[in-house]
Amino acid sequence: MAKIDALRRFLLPCFFPPTAATAAASSTVPKKRLSTSLRDDLETTTATVSEDPTHAQDSPATTPDSVTPKFAISASIVAPPRPSKTMVIGTIFGHRRGHVWFCVQHDRLRNKPFLLLEFPILTHQLVNEMRFGLVRIALECNRVELGFCPLRSIPIWAMSCNGRKLGFAAKKKAGESVRSMLKTMQSTTVGAGVMPSGLGSGSEEVMYMRANYEHVVGSADSESFHLINPDECPGQELSIFLLRSRNG
C-alpha cells in the first residue's frame, strides 16, 4: 500500500494537471518582500552593534566636545598678542636755536623721566612742521648687536620726520638741569609756552609743549607715542615711533 500511495502522488499530476483555481490559490500565499527583509536585517545589525560593549570601546565617538579643545589650543597659539596701551605725560622742549628733547613720565610729580631722547631736529624746524598739523617721527635701529636689548635702552636711533632723514637721535640721562625743569613743571599737566633757561649755559629761553600721550607697546621691537589733543585744539597730530629690525 505504501508503494501504491507513492505512485499515486507522482502519477496523478501527470494525468490531472492543476487547474487555474489551484494555481490562484497557490499564488495567494504571502511572500516576504526583499525590501522588508533588508530593512529587518539592517535593524538587526544595528541593534547588535549597539548592544556590543566591546565595539563601543574600540571606536570612541568623535563628538564636537572632544574636537573643540584641540582647535581652541591651536587658536591660542596662533593668535598674536594684543598691544598694550597706557597713558603717559610727554614733554617736548628745547632752546629756540637748539635741538629738540622728548621726555616721557609716568608721574609728573617724579623728576626722573621714564624716557629721555635728544632729537637732531632744531626747535624752530619742528615748530614749522607742526604748523601743517601732522608730524610723524620715526626712530629706527638696524644694528644687529642691539637686537636683544630692551627697546628703550638702545642708545642711538636713525631719525626721520615726515619721511625725511634728519640724522641720529640719542638716549640721554636726566641731568640736574632737566630735573630742575621737570620740578618747575610739576603743576602743569597740559600746556605750551616759554620758560627761563634751565638747559646748559646762556640766557636763552626754553620752549616747551606738554600733553598726555598714548603709549602703545606693539611688541618687543615696536613702541609708539601718540599725542592726545585737548578739546580746544583737535587739529594737531603728533606721533613718535620706535622701531627695531633684527635683520641688520
PDB file of C-alpha atoms in Angstrom:
ATOM      1  CA  MET A   1       0.000   0.000   0.000  1.00  0.00           C
ATOM      2  CA  ALA A   2       2.822   2.351   0.668  1.00  0.00           C
ATOM      3  CA  LYS A   3       4.169   1.780  -2.831  1.00  0.00           C
ATOM      4  CA  ILE A   4       0.731   2.409  -4.346  1.00  0.00           C
ATOM      5  CA  ASP A   5       0.311   5.676  -2.442  1.00  0.00           C
ATOM      6  CA  ALA A   6       3.751   6.866  -3.590  1.00  0.00           C
ATOM      7  CA  LEU A   7       2.938   6.057  -7.233  1.00  0.00           C
ATOM      8  CA  ARG A   8      -0.394   7.839  -6.900  1.00  0.00           C
ATOM      9  CA  ARG A   9       1.343  11.058  -5.674  1.00  0.00           C
ATOM     10  CA  PHE A  10       3.746  11.098  -8.606  1.00  0.00           C
ATOM     11  CA  LEU A  11       1.455   9.850 -11.435  1.00  0.00           C
ATOM     12  CA  LEU A  12      -1.776  11.716 -10.700  1.00  0.00           C
ATOM     13  CA  PRO A  13      -0.303  15.187 -11.521  1.00  0.00           C
ATOM     14  CA  CYS A  14       0.739  13.858 -14.921  1.00  0.00           C
ATOM     15  CA  PHE A  15      -2.805  12.783 -15.840  1.00  0.00           C
ATOM     16  CA  PHE A  16      -4.688  15.539 -13.976  1.00  0.00           C
ATOM     17  CA  PRO A  17      -2.730  18.920 -14.299  1.00  0.00           C
ATOM     18  CA  PRO A  18      -3.522  21.660 -11.744  1.00  0.00           C
ATOM     19  CA  THR A  19      -6.458  23.937 -12.617  1.00  0.00           C
ATOM     20  CA  ALA A  20      -6.485  27.781 -12.627  1.00  0.00           C
ATOM     21  CA  ALA A  21      -8.188  27.877  -9.264  1.00  0.00           C
ATOM     22  CA  THR A  22      -5.459  25.731  -7.798  1.00  0.00           C
ATOM     23  CA  ALA A  23      -2.744  27.998  -9.283  1.00  0.00           C
ATOM     24  CA  ALA A  24      -4.510  31.098  -7.927  1.00  0.00           C
ATOM     25  CA  ALA A  25      -4.751  29.556  -4.534  1.00  0.00           C
ATOM     26  CA  SER A  26      -1.075  28.746  -4.592  1.00  0.00           C
ATOM     27  CA  SER A  27      -0.187  32.304  -5.742  1.00  0.00           C
ATOM     28  CA  THR A  28      -2.054  33.868  -2.831  1.00  0.00           C
ATOM     29  CA  VAL A  29       0.475  32.531  -0.405  1.00  0.00           C
ATOM     30  CA  PRO A  30       2.116  35.631   1.106  1.00  0.00           C
ATOM     31  CA  LYS A  31       5.764  36.142   0.247  1.00  0.00           C
ATOM     32  CA  LYS A  32       8.221  38.218   2.179  1.00  0.00           C
ATOM     33  CA  ARG A  33       9.340  41.285   0.175  1.00  0.00           C
ATOM     34  CA  LEU A  34      13.039  41.874  -0.412  1.00  0.00           C
ATOM     35  CA  SER A  35      12.974  45.423   0.899  1.00  0.00           C
ATOM     36  CA  THR A  36      11.303  44.281   4.102  1.00  0.00           C
ATOM     37  CA  SER A  37      13.857  41.563   4.615  1.00  0.00           C
ATOM     38  CA  LEU A  38      16.725  44.032   4.025  1.00  0.00           C
ATOM     39  CA  ARG A  39      15.251  46.527   6.442  1.00  0.00           C
ATOM     40  CA  ASP A  40      14.837  43.857   9.055  1.00  0.00           C
ATOM     41  CA  ASP A  41      18.415  42.736   8.518  1.00  0.00           C
ATOM     42  CA  LEU A  42      19.716  46.280   8.876  1.00  0.00           C
ATOM     43  CA  GLU A  43      17.745  46.857  12.049  1.00  0.00           C
ATOM     44  CA  THR A  44      19.003  43.614  13.455  1.00  0.00           C
ATOM     45  CA  THR A  45      22.628  44.506  12.612  1.00  0.00           C
ATOM     46  CA  THR A  46      22.305  47.965  14.166  1.00  0.00           C
ATOM     47  CA  ALA A  47      20.823  46.557  17.330  1.00  0.00           C
ATOM     48  CA  THR A  48      23.623  44.018  17.547  1.00  0.00           C
ATOM     49  CA  VAL A  49      26.342  46.648  17.154  1.00  0.00           C
ATOM     50  CA  SER A  50      24.781  48.991  19.724  1.00  0.00           C
ATOM     51  CA  GLU A  51      24.431  46.176  22.229  1.00  0.00           C
ATOM     52  CA  ASP A  52      28.070  45.074  21.810  1.00  0.00           C
ATOM     53  CA  PRO A  53      30.081  46.867  24.546  1.00  0.00           C
ATOM     54  CA  THR A  54      33.458  45.943  23.016  1.00  0.00           C
ATOM     55  CA  HIS A  55      32.565  47.728  19.775  1.00  0.00           C
ATOM     56  CA  ALA A  56      31.705  50.909  21.665  1.00  0.00           C
ATOM     57  CA  GLN A  57      35.066  50.857  23.445  1.00  0.00           C
ATOM     58  CA  ASP A  58      37.112  50.196  20.280  1.00  0.00           C
ATOM     59  CA  SER A  59      35.625  53.104  18.290  1.00  0.00           C
ATOM     60  CA  PRO A  60      35.199  56.184  20.537  1.00  0.00           C
ATOM     61  CA  ALA A  61      32.751  58.774  19.258  1.00  0.00           C
ATOM     62  CA  THR A  62      34.261  61.978  17.810  1.00  0.00           C
ATOM     63  CA  THR A  63      31.834  64.426  19.339  1.00  0.00           C
ATOM     64  CA  PRO A  64      32.224  68.237  18.960  1.00  0.00           C
ATOM     65  CA  ASP A  65      33.235  68.401  22.633  1.00  0.00           C
ATOM     66  CA  SER A  66      36.235  66.149  22.006  1.00  0.00           C
ATOM     67  CA  VAL A  67      37.350  68.103  18.938  1.00  0.00           C
ATOM     68  CA  THR A  68      36.804  71.654  20.127  1.00  0.00           C
ATOM     69  CA  PRO A  69      39.612  71.814  22.737  1.00  0.00           C
ATOM     70  CA  LYS A  70      42.241  70.939  20.109  1.00  0.00           C
ATOM     71  CA  PHE A  71      41.155  73.829  17.910  1.00  0.00           C
ATOM     72  CA  ALA A  72      40.984  76.131  20.915  1.00  0.00           C
ATOM     73  CA  ILE A  73      44.567  75.307  21.871  1.00  0.00           C
ATOM     74  CA  SER A  74      45.862  75.825  18.331  1.00  0.00           C
ATOM     75  CA  ALA A  75      43.979  79.108  18.041  1.00  0.00           C
ATOM     76  CA  SER A  76      45.501  80.376  21.274  1.00  0.00           C
ATOM     77  CA  ILE A  77      48.978  79.585  19.944  1.00  0.00           C
ATOM     78  CA  VAL A  78      48.485  81.206  16.543  1.00  0.00           C
ATOM     79  CA  ALA A  79      46.730  84.350  17.796  1.00  0.00           C
ATOM     80  CA  PRO A  80      49.160  87.290  18.055  1.00  0.00           C
ATOM     81  CA  PRO A  81      49.472  89.121  21.373  1.00  0.00           C
ATOM     82  CA  ARG A  82      47.366  92.222  21.802  1.00  0.00           C
ATOM     83  CA  PRO A  83      49.188  95.553  22.081  1.00  0.00           C
ATOM     84  CA  SER A  84      49.188  97.201  25.497  1.00  0.00           C
ATOM     85  CA  LYS A  85      48.168 100.838  25.880  1.00  0.00           C
ATOM     86  CA  THR A  86      48.928 103.176  28.758  1.00  0.00           C
ATOM     87  CA  MET A  87      48.663 106.906  29.406  1.00  0.00           C
ATOM     88  CA  VAL A  88      51.900 108.863  29.911  1.00  0.00           C
ATOM     89  CA  ILE A  89      52.961 112.514  30.087  1.00  0.00           C
ATOM     90  CA  GLY A  90      55.160 113.698  27.244  1.00  0.00           C
ATOM     91  CA  THR A  91      57.094 116.955  27.131  1.00  0.00           C
ATOM     92  CA  ILE A  92      58.792 118.370  24.040  1.00  0.00           C
ATOM     93  CA  PHE A  93      61.199 121.164  24.902  1.00  0.00           C
ATOM     94  CA  GLY A  94      64.366 122.866  23.742  1.00  0.00           C
ATOM     95  CA  HIS A  95      66.097 126.197  23.147  1.00  0.00           C
ATOM     96  CA  ARG A  96      64.809 128.225  20.239  1.00  0.00           C
ATOM     97  CA  ARG A  97      68.015 127.568  18.279  1.00  0.00           C
ATOM     98  CA  GLY A  98      68.911 124.240  19.860  1.00  0.00           C
ATOM     99  CA  HIS A  99      67.873 120.618  19.447  1.00  0.00           C
ATOM    100  CA  VAL A 100      64.517 119.236  20.499  1.00  0.00           C
ATOM    101  CA  TRP A 101      64.255 116.971  23.541  1.00  0.00           C
ATOM    102  CA  PHE A 102      61.478 114.499  24.215  1.00  0.00           C
ATOM    103  CA  CYS A 103      60.747 113.474  27.805  1.00  0.00           C
ATOM    104  CA  VAL A 104      58.282 110.773  28.921  1.00  0.00           C
ATOM    105  CA  GLN A 105      56.982 110.468  32.505  1.00  0.00           C
ATOM    106  CA  HIS A 106      54.558 108.095  34.153  1.00  0.00           C
ATOM    107  CA  ASP A 107      54.024 110.521  37.007  1.00  0.00           C
ATOM    108  CA  ARG A 108      54.502 114.280  36.646  1.00  0.00           C
ATOM    109  CA  LEU A 109      55.419 114.525  40.337  1.00  0.00           C
ATOM    110  CA  ARG A 110      58.534 112.436  39.799  1.00  0.00           C
ATOM    111  CA  ASN A 111      61.524 114.294  38.369  1.00  0.00           C
ATOM    112  CA  LYS A 112      63.153 111.167  36.919  1.00  0.00           C
ATOM    113  CA  PRO A 113      61.832 110.629  33.372  1.00  0.00           C
ATOM    114  CA  PHE A 114      60.827 107.244  32.042  1.00  0.00           C
ATOM    115  CA  LEU A 115      62.499 108.029  28.691  1.00  0.00           C
ATOM    116  CA  LEU A 116      64.602 110.988  27.578  1.00  0.00           C
ATOM    117  CA  LEU A 117      65.687 111.471  23.957  1.00  0.00           C
ATOM    118  CA  GLU A 118      67.541 114.241  22.148  1.00  0.00           C
ATOM    119  CA  PHE A 119      66.455 114.707  18.534  1.00  0.00           C
ATOM    120  CA  PRO A 120      68.686 116.091  15.766  1.00  0.00           C
ATOM    121  CA  ILE A 121      65.926 118.411  14.558  1.00  0.00           C
ATOM    122  CA  LEU A 122      66.053 122.038  15.711  1.00  0.00           C
ATOM    123  CA  THR A 123      63.228 123.579  17.708  1.00  0.00           C
ATOM    124  CA  HIS A 124      62.192 126.103  15.080  1.00  0.00           C
ATOM    125  CA  GLN A 125      62.205 123.352  12.419  1.00  0.00           C
ATOM    126  CA  LEU A 126      59.825 121.216  14.466  1.00  0.00           C
ATOM    127  CA  VAL A 127      57.573 124.230  15.022  1.00  0.00           C
ATOM    128  CA  ASN A 128      57.378 124.724  11.245  1.00  0.00           C
ATOM    129  CA  GLU A 129      56.499 121.060  10.753  1.00  0.00           C
ATOM    130  CA  MET A 130      53.732 121.270  13.330  1.00  0.00           C
ATOM    131  CA  ARG A 131      52.076 124.144  11.501  1.00  0.00           C
ATOM    132  CA  PHE A 132      50.800 121.651   8.913  1.00  0.00           C
ATOM    133  CA  GLY A 133      49.035 119.664  11.657  1.00  0.00           C
ATOM    134  CA  LEU A 134      50.710 116.307  11.006  1.00  0.00           C
ATOM    135  CA  VAL A 135      54.080 115.164  12.389  1.00  0.00           C
ATOM    136  CA  ARG A 136      55.401 111.616  12.183  1.00  0.00           C
ATOM    137  CA  ILE A 137      58.772 110.991  13.830  1.00  0.00           C
ATOM    138  CA  ALA A 138      60.290 107.548  13.234  1.00  0.00           C
ATOM    139  CA  LEU A 139      63.262 106.278  15.237  1.00  0.00           C
ATOM    140  CA  GLU A 140      64.796 103.159  13.715  1.00  0.00           C
ATOM    141  CA  CYS A 141      67.552 100.809  14.840  1.00  0.00           C
ATOM    142  CA  ASN A 142      69.095  98.277  12.457  1.00  0.00           C
ATOM    143  CA  ARG A 143      72.166  97.286  14.457  1.00  0.00           C
ATOM    144  CA  VAL A 144      72.442  93.521  14.941  1.00  0.00           C
ATOM    145  CA  GLU A 145      74.304  93.758  18.247  1.00  0.00           C
ATOM    146  CA  LEU A 146      71.361  95.672  19.754  1.00  0.00           C
ATOM    147  CA  GLY A 147      68.750  93.170  18.597  1.00  0.00           C
ATOM    148  CA  PHE A 148      68.089  91.655  22.017  1.00  0.00           C
ATOM    149  CA  CYS A 149      68.458  94.551  24.462  1.00  0.00           C
ATOM    150  CA  PRO A 150      65.347  96.374  25.763  1.00  0.00           C
ATOM    151  CA  LEU A 151      63.953  98.743  23.180  1.00  0.00           C
ATOM    152  CA  ARG A 152      64.127 101.819  25.423  1.00  0.00           C
ATOM    153  CA  SER A 153      67.765 101.032  26.282  1.00  0.00           C
ATOM    154  CA  ILE A 154      69.048 101.490  22.726  1.00  0.00           C
ATOM    155  CA  PRO A 155      71.497 104.421  22.857  1.00  0.00           C
ATOM    156  CA  ILE A 156      71.196 105.736  19.291  1.00  0.00           C
ATOM    157  CA  TRP A 157      68.494 105.861  16.637  1.00  0.00           C
ATOM    158  CA  ALA A 158      68.291 106.840  12.986  1.00  0.00           C
ATOM    159  CA  MET A 159      65.607 109.526  12.866  1.00  0.00           C
ATOM    160  CA  SER A 160      63.264 110.684  10.117  1.00  0.00           C
ATOM    161  CA  CYS A 161      60.489 113.269  10.311  1.00  0.00           C
ATOM    162  CA  ASN A 162      57.593 113.049   7.876  1.00  0.00           C
ATOM    163  CA  GLY A 163      59.674 110.800   5.651  1.00  0.00           C
ATOM    164  CA  ARG A 164      62.848 112.943   5.627  1.00  0.00           C
ATOM    165  CA  LYS A 165      66.030 111.619   7.202  1.00  0.00           C
ATOM    166  CA  LEU A 166      67.466 114.114   9.652  1.00  0.00           C
ATOM    167  CA  GLY A 167      70.315 112.315  11.411  1.00  0.00           C
ATOM    168  CA  PHE A 168      70.574 110.423  14.688  1.00  0.00           C
ATOM    169  CA  ALA A 169      68.666 110.711  17.942  1.00  0.00           C
ATOM    170  CA  ALA A 170      70.355 109.768  21.219  1.00  0.00           C
ATOM    171  CA  LYS A 171      69.102 108.419  24.520  1.00  0.00           C
ATOM    172  CA  LYS A 172      70.093 110.694  27.414  1.00  0.00           C
ATOM    173  CA  LYS A 173      70.203 110.596  31.186  1.00  0.00           C
ATOM    174  CA  ALA A 174      68.389 113.326  33.044  1.00  0.00           C
ATOM    175  CA  GLY A 175      70.904 115.797  34.387  1.00  0.00           C
ATOM    176  CA  GLU A 176      70.403 118.377  37.105  1.00  0.00           C
ATOM    177  CA  SER A 177      69.098 120.995  34.662  1.00  0.00           C
ATOM    178  CA  VAL A 178      66.459 118.622  33.261  1.00  0.00           C
ATOM    179  CA  ARG A 179      65.347 117.531  36.724  1.00  0.00           C
ATOM    180  CA  SER A 180      65.059 121.166  37.788  1.00  0.00           C
ATOM    181  CA  MET A 181      62.920 121.987  34.757  1.00  0.00           C
ATOM    182  CA  LEU A 182      60.629 118.989  35.390  1.00  0.00           C
ATOM    183  CA  LYS A 183      60.251 120.048  39.015  1.00  0.00           C
ATOM    184  CA  THR A 184      59.221 123.519  37.867  1.00  0.00           C
ATOM    185  CA  MET A 185      56.577 121.988  35.581  1.00  0.00           C
ATOM    186  CA  GLN A 186      55.056 119.646  38.171  1.00  0.00           C
ATOM    187  CA  SER A 187      51.869 121.664  38.364  1.00  0.00           C
ATOM    188  CA  THR A 188      51.459 121.683  34.555  1.00  0.00           C
ATOM    189  CA  THR A 189      49.606 118.753  33.003  1.00  0.00           C
ATOM    190  CA  VAL A 190      48.787 120.135  29.552  1.00  0.00           C
ATOM    191  CA  GLY A 191      50.091 123.325  28.028  1.00  0.00           C
ATOM    192  CA  ALA A 192      52.724 125.081  25.919  1.00  0.00           C
ATOM    193  CA  GLY A 193      54.800 128.169  26.440  1.00  0.00           C
ATOM    194  CA  VAL A 194      58.215 129.595  27.261  1.00  0.00           C
ATOM    195  CA  MET A 195      60.142 129.295  30.498  1.00  0.00           C
ATOM    196  CA  PRO A 196      63.550 130.544  31.721  1.00  0.00           C
ATOM    197  CA  SER A 197      66.534 128.591  30.540  1.00  0.00           C
ATOM    198  CA  GLY A 198      67.388 125.504  32.536  1.00  0.00           C
ATOM    199  CA  LEU A 199      69.466 123.681  29.954  1.00  0.00           C
ATOM    200  CA  GLY A 200      73.143 124.458  29.618  1.00  0.00           C
ATOM    201  CA  SER A 201      74.635 127.904  29.707  1.00  0.00           C
ATOM    202  CA  GLY A 202      73.233 131.113  28.329  1.00  0.00           C
ATOM    203  CA  SER A 203      70.103 133.092  28.975  1.00  0.00           C
ATOM    204  CA  GLU A 204      68.078 131.802  26.023  1.00  0.00           C
ATOM    205  CA  GLU A 205      64.572 130.768  26.950  1.00  0.00           C
ATOM    206  CA  VAL A 206      63.244 127.227  26.613  1.00  0.00           C
ATOM    207  CA  MET A 207      60.140 126.459  24.587  1.00  0.00           C
ATOM    208  CA  TYR A 208      58.019 123.547  25.751  1.00  0.00           C
ATOM    209  CA  MET A 209      54.830 121.675  24.921  1.00  0.00           C
ATOM    210  CA  ARG A 210      53.432 119.249  27.475  1.00  0.00           C
ATOM    211  CA  ALA A 211      50.486 116.904  26.880  1.00  0.00           C
ATOM    212  CA  ASN A 212      49.146 113.434  27.505  1.00  0.00           C
ATOM    213  CA  TYR A 213      50.323 110.686  25.165  1.00  0.00           C
ATOM    214  CA  GLU A 214      49.041 107.219  24.487  1.00  0.00           C
ATOM    215  CA  HIS A 215      51.918 104.768  24.853  1.00  0.00           C
ATOM    216  CA  VAL A 216      51.388 101.677  22.696  1.00  0.00           C
ATOM    217  CA  VAL A 217      53.655  98.633  23.037  1.00  0.00           C
ATOM    218  CA  GLY A 218      53.090  96.561  19.917  1.00  0.00           C
ATOM    219  CA  SER A 219      55.886  94.049  20.503  1.00  0.00           C
ATOM    220  CA  ALA A 220      59.437  93.778  21.802  1.00  0.00           C
ATOM    221  CA  ASP A 221      60.571  95.617  18.641  1.00  0.00           C
ATOM    222  CA  SER A 222      57.952  98.362  18.297  1.00  0.00           C
ATOM    223  CA  GLU A 223      56.573 101.093  20.544  1.00  0.00           C
ATOM    224  CA  SER A 224      54.886 104.380  19.803  1.00  0.00           C
ATOM    225  CA  PHE A 225      53.692 107.556  21.499  1.00  0.00           C
ATOM    226  CA  HIS A 226      50.619 109.377  20.200  1.00  0.00           C
ATOM    227  CA  LEU A 227      49.639 112.887  21.240  1.00  0.00           C
ATOM    228  CA  ILE A 228      46.176 113.174  22.789  1.00  0.00           C
ATOM    229  CA  ASN A 229      44.817 116.532  21.739  1.00  0.00           C
ATOM    230  CA  PRO A 230      42.951 118.672  24.256  1.00  0.00           C
ATOM    231  CA  ASP A 231      39.435 119.727  23.348  1.00  0.00           C
ATOM    232  CA  GLU A 232      40.386 123.266  22.332  1.00  0.00           C
ATOM    233  CA  CYS A 233      42.898 122.255  19.618  1.00  0.00           C
ATOM    234  CA  PRO A 234      41.898 118.970  17.983  1.00  0.00           C
ATOM    235  CA  GLY A 235      43.825 119.548  14.724  1.00  0.00           C
ATOM    236  CA  GLN A 236      47.369 118.648  15.816  1.00  0.00           C
ATOM    237  CA  GLU A 237      48.601 115.098  15.204  1.00  0.00           C
ATOM    238  CA  LEU A 238      51.977 114.067  16.581  1.00  0.00           C
ATOM    239  CA  SER A 239      53.299 110.508  16.786  1.00  0.00           C
ATOM    240  CA  ILE A 240      56.721 109.140  17.678  1.00  0.00           C
ATOM    241  CA  PHE A 241      57.606 105.561  16.681  1.00  0.00           C
ATOM    242  CA  LEU A 242      60.418 103.352  17.999  1.00  0.00           C
ATOM    243  CA  LEU A 243      61.157 100.551  15.549  1.00  0.00           C
ATOM    244  CA  ARG A 244      63.848  97.905  15.557  1.00  0.00           C
ATOM    245  CA  SER A 245      64.834  95.471  12.817  1.00  0.00           C
ATOM    246  CA  ARG A 246      66.709  92.310  13.849  1.00  0.00           C
ATOM    247  CA  ASN A 247      67.955  91.604  10.320  1.00  0.00           C
ATOM    248  CA  GLY A 248      70.585  94.321  10.413  1.00  0.00           C
TER     249      GLY A 248
END
